[in-house]
Every structure is written in structure tokens, then in C-alpha cells.
Coordinates of C-alpha atoms and ligand atoms in Angstrom, one line a residue:
M1 CA -28.8 -10.7 15.5
A2 CA -26.4 -13.1 13.8
K3 CA -25.4 -16.1 16.0
L4 CA -21.7 -16.5 16.8
E5 CA -20.2 -19.5 15.1
Y6 CA -16.7 -20.9 15.7
A7 CA -14.1 -22.5 13.4
E8 CA -12.3 -25.7 14.5
D9 CA -9.3 -23.6 15.9
G10 CA -11.7 -21.7 18.1
R11 CA -11.8 -18.4 16.2
I12 CA -15.1 -16.6 15.5
L13 CA -16.3 -17.1 11.9
F14 CA -17.6 -14.2 9.8
T15 CA -20.8 -15.8 8.6
E16 CA -23.1 -15.2 5.6
E17 CA -25.6 -13.6 8.0
M18 CA -23.0 -11.3 9.4
K19 CA -22.2 -10.1 5.8
K20 CA -25.7 -8.6 5.7
E21 CA -25.7 -7.1 9.2
Y22 CA -22.1 -6.2 10.2
T23 CA -20.0 -3.3 9.3
V24 CA -16.5 -4.3 8.3
L25 CA -13.8 -1.9 9.5
V26 CA -10.8 -1.5 7.3
P27 CA -7.5 0.0 8.6
Q28 CA -6.0 2.8 6.5
M29 CA -2.7 2.1 5.0
A30 CA -2.3 3.7 1.6
P31 CA -4.6 6.8 1.2
Y32 CA -4.4 6.8 -2.6
H33 CA -5.7 3.2 -2.8
F34 CA -7.7 2.2 0.2
D35 CA -10.8 4.4 -0.5
Y36 CA -11.1 2.6 -3.8
L37 CA -10.6 -0.8 -2.3
V38 CA -13.4 0.0 0.1
Y39 CA -15.7 1.0 -2.8
A40 CA -14.8 -2.4 -4.4
M41 CA -15.8 -4.2 -1.2
R42 CA -19.1 -2.3 -0.9
S43 CA -20.0 -3.2 -4.5
E44 CA -19.7 -6.8 -3.4
G45 CA -22.3 -6.4 -0.7
Y46 CA -20.0 -5.7 2.3
K47 CA -20.8 -2.7 4.6
A48 CA -17.1 -1.7 4.6
E49 CA -15.8 1.4 6.3
L50 CA -12.3 2.9 6.2
L51 CA -10.8 4.0 9.5
T52 CA -9.2 7.4 9.1
S53 CA -8.4 8.4 12.7
D54 CA -4.8 9.3 13.4
D55 CA -4.7 10.9 16.8
Y56 CA -2.6 10.2 19.8
E57 CA -5.2 8.1 21.6
L58 CA -4.9 5.6 18.8
I59 CA -1.2 5.2 19.3
H60 CA -1.8 4.9 23.1
E61 CA -4.4 2.1 22.5
G62 CA -1.9 0.3 20.3
M63 CA 0.8 0.4 22.9
K64 CA -1.6 -0.6 25.7
Y65 CA -3.1 -3.6 23.9
S66 CA -0.1 -5.1 22.1
H67 CA 3.4 -5.7 23.5
N68 CA 6.6 -3.8 23.1
D69 CA 8.3 -6.3 20.8
I70 CA 5.7 -6.2 18.1
C71 CA 6.3 -4.4 14.8
V72 CA 5.2 -0.7 14.7
P73 CA 2.7 -1.3 11.8
A74 CA 0.9 -4.0 13.9
M75 CA 0.8 -1.7 16.9
L76 CA -0.7 1.2 14.9
V77 CA -3.3 -1.0 13.1
I78 CA -4.4 -2.6 16.4
G79 CA -4.5 0.8 18.0
Q80 CA -6.7 2.1 15.1
F81 CA -9.1 -0.8 15.5
I82 CA -9.4 -0.7 19.3
D83 CA -9.8 3.1 19.3
A84 CA -12.6 2.9 16.7
L85 CA -14.4 0.1 18.7
K86 CA -14.1 2.1 22.0
K87 CA -15.5 5.2 20.4
R88 CA -18.6 3.2 19.8
K89 CA -19.5 4.8 16.5
H90 CA -21.0 1.4 15.6
D91 CA -22.8 -1.2 17.6
I92 CA -19.8 -3.3 18.6
H93 CA -21.9 -6.4 18.4
K94 CA -22.4 -5.7 14.7
V95 CA -18.8 -4.9 13.7
A96 CA -16.1 -7.1 12.2
L97 CA -12.5 -6.2 11.5
I98 CA -10.4 -7.1 8.4
I99 CA -6.6 -7.5 8.3
A100 CA -4.2 -8.7 5.7
Q101 CA -2.3 -11.9 6.4
T102 CA 0.7 -12.3 4.1
G103 CA 1.5 -16.0 4.8
G104 CA 5.3 -15.3 4.4
G105 CA 8.0 -15.9 6.9
C106 CA 7.6 -12.4 8.4
R107 CA 5.7 -11.4 11.5
A108 CA 3.0 -9.9 9.3
S109 CA 1.5 -13.4 9.1
N110 CA 0.8 -13.3 12.8
Y111 CA -0.7 -9.8 13.2
I112 CA -4.2 -11.4 13.1
K113 CA -3.5 -13.5 16.2
I114 CA -2.0 -10.5 18.0
L115 CA -5.1 -8.6 17.1
R116 CA -7.4 -11.3 18.6
K117 CA -5.3 -11.3 21.7
A118 CA -5.7 -7.5 22.0
L119 CA -9.5 -7.8 21.5
K120 CA -9.6 -10.3 24.4
K121 CA -7.6 -8.0 26.6
A122 CA -10.0 -5.2 25.8
H123 CA -13.0 -7.5 26.6
M124 CA -14.2 -7.5 22.9
E125 CA -13.3 -11.0 21.9
F126 CA -16.7 -11.5 20.4
V127 CA -15.7 -9.2 17.4
P128 CA -15.0 -11.4 14.4
V129 CA -11.7 -10.8 12.6
I130 CA -11.4 -11.6 8.8
S131 CA -8.1 -12.5 7.3
L132 CA -7.5 -11.1 3.8
N133 CA -5.1 -13.5 2.2
A134 CA -4.4 -15.1 -1.2
G135 CA -3.2 -18.4 0.2
G136 CA -6.4 -19.8 1.8
L137 CA -4.9 -19.4 5.3
E138 CA -8.1 -18.7 7.2
K139 CA -11.5 -19.1 5.6
N140 CA -14.8 -17.5 6.5
P141 CA -18.2 -18.4 5.0
G142 CA -19.2 -14.7 4.8
F143 CA -16.1 -13.5 3.1
R144 CA -14.8 -15.2 0.0
V145 CA -12.1 -13.8 -2.2
R146 CA -13.8 -14.6 -5.5
P147 CA -12.4 -13.7 -8.9
R148 CA -14.9 -10.8 -9.2
L149 CA -13.7 -9.2 -6.0
I150 CA -10.1 -9.8 -7.1
H151 CA -10.8 -8.1 -10.4
K152 CA -12.4 -5.1 -8.6
M153 CA -9.4 -4.8 -6.3
H154 CA -7.1 -5.0 -9.4
D155 CA -9.0 -1.9 -10.8
A156 CA -8.7 -0.1 -7.4
L157 CA -4.9 -0.6 -7.3
L158 CA -4.5 0.5 -10.9
F159 CA -6.6 3.6 -10.4
G160 CA -4.8 4.4 -7.1
D161 CA -1.4 4.0 -8.6
T162 CA -2.3 6.2 -11.5
V163 CA -3.6 9.0 -9.4
M164 CA -0.6 8.8 -7.0
T165 CA 2.0 8.8 -9.8
L166 CA 0.4 11.8 -11.5
I167 CA -0.3 13.9 -8.4
H168 CA 3.4 13.6 -7.4
Q169 CA 4.5 14.8 -10.9
I170 CA 2.0 17.7 -11.0
R171 CA 1.3 19.0 -7.6
P172 CA 4.6 20.7 -6.9
Y173 CA 4.3 22.6 -10.2
E174 CA 0.6 23.4 -10.4
K175 CA -0.1 27.1 -11.4
E176 CA -3.3 27.2 -9.4
K177 CA -2.7 25.9 -5.9
G178 CA -5.1 23.1 -4.9
A179 CA -6.0 22.1 -8.5
C180 CA -4.7 18.5 -8.0
E181 CA -6.6 18.1 -4.8
R182 CA -9.8 19.3 -6.3
L183 CA -9.4 17.0 -9.3
K184 CA -8.6 14.1 -7.0
A185 CA -11.9 14.7 -5.1
E186 CA -13.8 14.6 -8.4
I187 CA -12.0 11.4 -9.5
D188 CA -12.8 9.7 -6.1
K189 CA -16.5 10.3 -6.8
D190 CA -16.1 8.9 -10.3
V191 CA -14.4 5.8 -9.0
E192 CA -17.2 5.3 -6.4
A193 CA -19.8 5.6 -9.2
Y194 CA -17.7 3.2 -11.3
Y195 CA -18.2 0.5 -8.7
Q196 CA -21.9 1.3 -8.2
H197 CA -22.6 0.6 -11.9
R198 CA -24.6 -2.5 -12.8
F199 CA -21.7 -3.8 -14.9
P200 CA -18.5 -2.5 -13.4
L201 CA -16.4 -5.2 -14.8
T202 CA -16.0 -4.4 -18.4
W203 CA -12.6 -3.8 -19.9
G204 CA -14.0 -0.8 -21.8
R205 CA -15.2 1.0 -18.7
S206 CA -12.1 0.4 -16.7
K207 CA -9.9 1.5 -19.6
R208 CA -12.0 4.6 -20.2
L209 CA -11.9 5.7 -16.6
C210 CA -8.1 5.2 -16.4
D211 CA -7.6 7.2 -19.6
S212 CA -9.9 10.0 -18.4
I213 CA -7.9 10.2 -15.1
I214 CA -4.7 10.7 -17.0
E215 CA -6.2 13.2 -19.5
R216 CA -7.8 15.3 -16.7
F217 CA -4.5 15.5 -14.8
Q218 CA -2.7 16.4 -18.1
A219 CA -5.1 19.3 -18.4
I220 CA -3.9 20.9 -15.2
E221 CA -1.7 23.9 -15.9
T222 CA 1.8 23.8 -14.5
E223 CA 5.0 25.9 -14.5
K224 CA 8.1 23.7 -14.7
T225 CA 10.7 25.2 -12.4
P226 CA 12.9 22.1 -12.0
R227 CA 13.2 20.7 -8.5
P228 CA 15.2 17.7 -7.0
K229 CA 13.3 14.5 -6.8
V230 CA 13.1 12.5 -3.5
G231 CA 11.9 8.9 -3.5
I232 CA 10.2 7.1 -0.6
V233 CA 10.8 3.4 -0.2
G234 CA 10.6 1.0 2.7
E235 CA 8.4 -1.4 4.6
I236 CA 5.0 -1.3 3.0
Y237 CA 3.0 0.2 5.9
V238 CA 5.4 3.0 6.9
K239 CA 6.1 3.7 3.2
Y240 CA 2.5 4.6 2.4
S241 CA 0.8 5.4 5.6
P242 CA 0.9 9.0 6.8
L243 CA 0.1 7.7 10.3
G244 CA 3.1 5.3 10.1
N245 CA 5.6 7.8 8.6
N246 CA 4.5 11.1 10.3
R247 CA 3.2 12.5 7.0
L248 CA 6.4 12.1 5.2
E249 CA 5.0 12.9 1.7
K250 CA 3.7 16.3 3.0
T251 CA 6.9 17.1 4.8
L252 CA 8.9 16.5 1.7
E253 CA 6.6 18.5 -0.6
N254 CA 6.7 21.4 2.0
E255 CA 10.5 21.3 1.7
G256 CA 10.1 22.1 -2.1
V257 CA 11.0 18.8 -3.7
E258 CA 9.1 16.4 -6.1
V259 CA 8.2 13.2 -4.3
V260 CA 8.3 9.8 -6.0
I261 CA 6.6 6.8 -4.4
P262 CA 6.8 3.5 -6.3
P263 CA 3.4 1.9 -7.2
L264 CA 1.7 -0.2 -4.6
Y265 CA 0.9 -2.8 -7.2
D266 CA 4.5 -3.9 -7.4
F267 CA 4.3 -5.2 -3.9
F268 CA 1.4 -7.5 -4.8
L269 CA 3.2 -8.8 -7.9
Y270 CA 6.3 -9.3 -5.8
S271 CA 4.2 -11.4 -3.3
F272 CA 2.7 -13.6 -6.1
D273 CA 6.0 -13.9 -7.8
S274 CA 7.8 -14.8 -4.6
R275 CA 5.4 -17.6 -3.9
A276 CA 5.8 -18.9 -7.5
H277 CA 9.6 -18.7 -7.0
D278 CA 9.4 -20.7 -3.8
I279 CA 7.3 -23.4 -5.4
K280 CA 9.8 -23.8 -8.2
R281 CA 12.8 -23.9 -5.9
Y282 CA 11.5 -25.8 -3.0
G283 CA 8.5 -27.7 -4.4
G284 CA 4.8 -27.3 -4.2
P285 CA 1.7 -27.4 -6.4
R286 CA 2.7 -26.7 -10.0
R287 CA -0.8 -25.6 -10.8
E288 CA -0.6 -22.9 -8.2
R289 CA 2.7 -21.7 -9.7
W290 CA 1.3 -21.5 -13.2
I291 CA -1.8 -19.6 -11.9
L292 CA 0.5 -17.1 -10.1
K293 CA 2.7 -16.6 -13.2
F294 CA -0.4 -16.1 -15.3
L295 CA -1.7 -13.5 -12.8
V296 CA 1.5 -11.6 -12.9
A297 CA 1.6 -11.6 -16.7
Y298 CA -2.1 -10.6 -16.9
I299 CA -1.8 -7.7 -14.5
E300 CA 1.3 -6.5 -16.2
F301 CA -0.5 -6.5 -19.5
W302 CA -3.1 -4.0 -18.1
R303 CA -0.5 -2.0 -16.2
E304 CA 1.6 -1.6 -19.4
R305 CA -1.3 -0.1 -21.2
T306 CA -1.7 2.5 -18.5
R307 CA 2.1 3.1 -18.4
K308 CA 2.1 3.8 -22.1
K309 CA -0.7 6.2 -21.8
I310 CA 1.0 8.0 -18.9
E311 CA 4.2 8.3 -21.1
K312 CA 2.3 9.5 -24.2
S313 CA 0.7 12.2 -22.0
G314 CA 4.1 13.7 -21.2
F315 CA 4.6 12.2 -17.8
E316 CA 7.3 9.8 -16.5
R317 CA 6.1 6.2 -16.6
P318 CA 6.8 3.8 -13.7
V319 CA 9.1 1.0 -14.7
S320 CA 7.7 -2.5 -15.5
Y321 CA 7.8 -5.3 -12.9
K322 CA 10.1 -7.3 -15.1
K323 CA 12.6 -4.5 -15.5
L324 CA 12.3 -3.7 -11.7
K325 CA 13.2 -7.3 -10.9
S326 CA 16.1 -7.3 -13.3
L327 CA 17.6 -4.2 -11.6
S328 CA 18.3 -6.2 -8.4
R329 CA 20.7 -8.4 -10.3
G330 CA 24.2 -8.1 -8.9
F331 CA 23.0 -6.5 -5.7
I332 CA 20.7 -9.0 -4.0
D333 CA 19.3 -12.5 -4.9
V334 CA 15.6 -12.6 -6.0
G335 CA 15.1 -15.5 -3.5
T336 CA 15.3 -12.8 -0.7
H337 CA 11.7 -12.2 0.0
I338 CA 11.1 -11.9 3.7
G339 CA 9.6 -8.5 4.4
E340 CA 10.0 -6.3 1.2
G341 CA 13.0 -8.4 0.1
W342 CA 14.7 -7.6 -3.2
L343 CA 11.9 -5.3 -4.1
L344 CA 13.1 -2.6 -1.7
T345 CA 16.6 -2.7 -3.1
A346 CA 15.4 -2.7 -6.7
E347 CA 13.1 0.3 -6.0
M348 CA 16.1 2.2 -4.7
I349 CA 18.2 1.3 -7.8
D350 CA 15.3 2.3 -10.1
L351 CA 15.0 5.7 -8.3
I352 CA 18.7 6.3 -8.6
E353 CA 18.7 5.4 -12.3
H354 CA 15.6 7.6 -13.0
G355 CA 16.7 10.9 -11.6
A356 CA 15.7 10.5 -8.0
P357 CA 19.0 9.6 -6.2
N358 CA 17.7 11.2 -3.1
I359 CA 15.8 8.6 -1.1
V360 CA 14.2 8.2 2.3
C361 CA 14.3 4.6 3.3
T362 CA 11.5 4.2 5.9
Q363 CA 11.7 1.3 8.4
P364 CA 9.7 0.4 11.4
F365 CA 11.9 0.3 14.4
G366 CA 13.2 -3.3 14.9
C367 CA 12.1 -4.5 11.5
L368 CA 15.0 -6.9 10.8
P369 CA 14.2 -8.0 7.2
N370 CA 13.8 -4.5 5.9
H371 CA 16.9 -3.3 7.8
I372 CA 18.8 -5.9 5.8
V373 CA 17.4 -5.1 2.3
G374 CA 17.1 -1.4 2.9
K375 CA 19.6 0.1 5.3
G376 CA 22.0 -2.8 4.8
M377 CA 22.2 -2.1 1.0
I378 CA 23.0 1.6 1.2
K379 CA 26.8 1.2 1.3
K380 CA 26.7 -1.1 -1.8
L381 CA 24.5 1.3 -3.6
K382 CA 26.7 4.2 -2.7
N383 CA 29.8 2.4 -4.1
H384 CA 27.9 1.7 -7.3
S385 CA 26.2 5.1 -7.6
P386 CA 28.2 7.7 -5.7
Q387 CA 25.5 10.3 -6.5
S388 CA 23.0 8.5 -4.3
N389 CA 21.9 10.4 -1.2
I390 CA 19.9 7.9 0.9
V391 CA 18.8 8.4 4.5
P392 CA 17.3 5.5 6.5
I393 CA 14.7 6.6 9.0
D394 CA 13.4 4.4 11.8
Y395 CA 9.7 4.9 12.7
D396 CA 8.6 4.0 16.2
T397 CA 5.7 5.2 18.3
S398 CA 8.1 6.7 20.8
A399 CA 10.8 7.9 18.3
S400 CA 11.6 11.6 18.3
K401 CA 9.9 13.4 15.4
I402 CA 12.5 16.2 15.7
N403 CA 15.3 13.7 15.1
Q404 CA 13.5 12.2 12.1
L405 CA 12.9 15.7 10.7
N406 CA 16.5 16.8 11.2
R407 CA 17.8 13.9 9.2
I408 CA 15.3 14.3 6.5
T409 CA 16.0 18.1 6.2
L410 CA 19.8 17.4 6.0
M411 CA 19.2 14.9 3.2
V412 CA 17.0 17.4 1.4
S413 CA 19.6 20.2 1.7
N414 CA 22.2 17.8 0.2
A415 CA 19.6 17.0 -2.6
F416 CA 19.3 20.8 -3.4
R417 CA 23.1 21.3 -3.3
N418 CA 23.8 18.3 -5.7
F419 CA 20.9 19.4 -7.9
E420 CA 22.3 22.9 -8.3
S421 CA 25.8 21.8 -8.9
E422 CA 24.6 19.3 -11.6
R423 CA 22.7 22.1 -13.4
G424 CA 25.9 24.2 -13.3
Ligands
SF4_501 S1 8.4 -6.5 7.4 FE1 9.1 -5.7 9.4 S2 7.5 -4.5 10.2 FE2 6.6 -5.9 8.7 S3 6.0 -7.7 9.8 FE3 8.1 -8.0 9.0 S4 9.4 -7.4 10.7 FE4 7.4 -6.6 11.1

């Protein structure tokens, strides 16, 4: 069995030996993307496994092993990890955990330390925790974010965003119920096979798979009875995670609307761009700034190709990152990047301008940064666009689901009323 080694700061290192023996548990956040990210990790030799549990015990474990002041996303992720470890599906002496560390001014930078504290409290402090970060915050000899892994993750995000965008535009209108879900299951298998290929990283293969995803969705038969569109924005975890937002996407689709969720990739571009912005304004390594700027331009080049194909296939294309950023002008400064920063406001403006003035702004209870750039901007947006119909919803492990549902239902009934009166 791999010997435990420690870093200078006392944390347990994830070693090369552990890479061969240990299962790396990945918490679920975005169901359209994380399966693909796990396939990408497996293709790099990690025994990665996605945690999918979402029962009450998990919430209970999170509350038990973290404190009341901590953000809801941290509590749920910690709960999911502890719950999985306690259920002993794996030998807990051969398991490691991976968690993102943003490195920004928000509390998300410290989730990893809170997780280690929780493991200690649960008498499992020997479980190594890997930090997934782009800024070299914590290093592990057995886990390196090499260009090849970055490239594979890029593909995973691109595929995930494409599938998510198309499903939302087709599922409410499909003639044969379940067609989208069946196709998604097939595509999941194709993406897994894509990563198992000897040469997954060729532009041609990535492009062909992306094009085939779009073409196969285009072939699904639909009947277009127009419906109001409802956007979901907010703090990244509660925006995408069904566990964090009490299955908001499903709730809204059951109410009969078309859901619009902005692409996950924009958050990553926003993070790179924010770092480049800080270096320019406050100083820092110029080389890093140029690398980040190149990365944003390179990723956008590939995304633009996909967006064009989506548009040519008769679907609504997501807006470019540059355009999204420009939308925030006059509303909020682009130097605001604690939490989701200007991105959250810009996404709401984009939705309003593109036919989805009905918006659920999801916020973890007590999340100050996103209350400022989300809830705090609603009045300004309403003054600018009177047709906007935005409801801020706080998500908390002890919040009343009925209360959340009542407010969402009220927003949806306003959406239907406005939609009907617009159509005359
Ligand atoms: S964005 Fe909000 S929920 Fe996320 S770490 Fe910051 S304060 Fe916590």
C-alpha cells in the first residue's frame, strides 16, 4: 500500500504511487459536464469516480461536519464526500478526494481546508485531498494539470455545453417523449469512447464528434408550440447542481417553460480573464497575463466554430464571451470579480435581450458577493428593461422548499401572462 507522504505545510500528498492504487472521488456539480470531465481524467490514468448521491443523509453529514457559517455549496460537497466515505463502497485507505480551489478572494478558495478539518473530525484525516486549481496553489506529485489534461477538459466542457444548450431547446418540444434523453445516453457513450481512443487529441476527431452531436439533436422531431423562456443564473454550484437547487431545471420544465442555462465554459473564461485583468491593473507576471489572454482567445476560437454550427442547424447560439462582457457596460464594472462578479449581471442582461426576460437568480444563503451582483442588480435591470421578470431564490439546507416553489411558480405564471399578452 502507498506510503503516506506529507507536504511542508503538513497536508497529505497525493503521490505517483497513489495515482495507480487510489480511486479519486469527484463531487457532482454540473450533470451535463462532469461525467465527461471524469472520462477525461480516466483517460489520463486516474481511477476517477463521480459521486451521484443526493439523499438526505448527505445533507445531514454536511451539516454535522462543517459549521453553520460556511457556504451551502461547501456544506453539500463536504456532505457528499463524507457520506461516500462512510458508506465504504471503496477501501477508505485507497481513496482520495478532489476539490476545486479558485484562488480568488471568495470563500471557495478555502473549501479545501474546511474539507480537511471535516475529515479530521470524522477520523478520516489520512484521506488525501487534491486541489484542482489553475494558479499552482497546492501541488501534488501524483496529480499534475498538464496541457494534455487541460485540453481534454476543454473538450469535455465544449461537449457538455453543446449537449446542455441543445437539450434545453428541444426537450420541451419533442414529439416523441424521451427522445432527447435517449440520445443523450448514446452521446455519453460516444464521449467515453472518444476519450478511450489511442489519439483522442486530434482537432478532426473533436470537431467531428461535436458536429455529430449537433446533427443528431437536429434530427429529433419537434412540434413548436411557443412557450415562455426562463433563464437560470446565479452562483456556480447552485446554478448547475440539481442537489444545490432542488432540481430547478426539472421543476421549470414541468411548469411548461423552455429553460435556458448559460454555458459553464463562460465561468472558466471569466476566471482566466479576471486574473489577467488583476495583473494588468495591480501588477504581476506579464507572461502569465499573456498566457491567460491567449487561452481565452484560443478557447473562443473553438467555441465560435461550435456556435456557428449550432446557429446553422436552426438553433439559438449562445453569445460570445466578448459580447457577454460588453453587455455589463453601464451596469457593473468588469473589475468586480468576487464570486460570479460581473458575469452574473451580464448573463441576466443577455437573457433579457435574447427573449428570456424571466429569470431565476439562484443564490446560496448568505453568499454576499452573489447577492450584490445578482439580487442587488435586479432593480437596475428592471429600470432598464421593464419587461424583466426576475426572482431571486436563496438556497439553504434548511430553507423551505415550499417557499422556494411558491416564488418560482408565481414568476412562471407572470411569465405566461406576459408571453400571452405579447403575442396578442
Ligand atoms: S460565491 Fe458565495 S457561495 Fe461561493 S464561496 Fe463565495 S460566498 Fe461562498
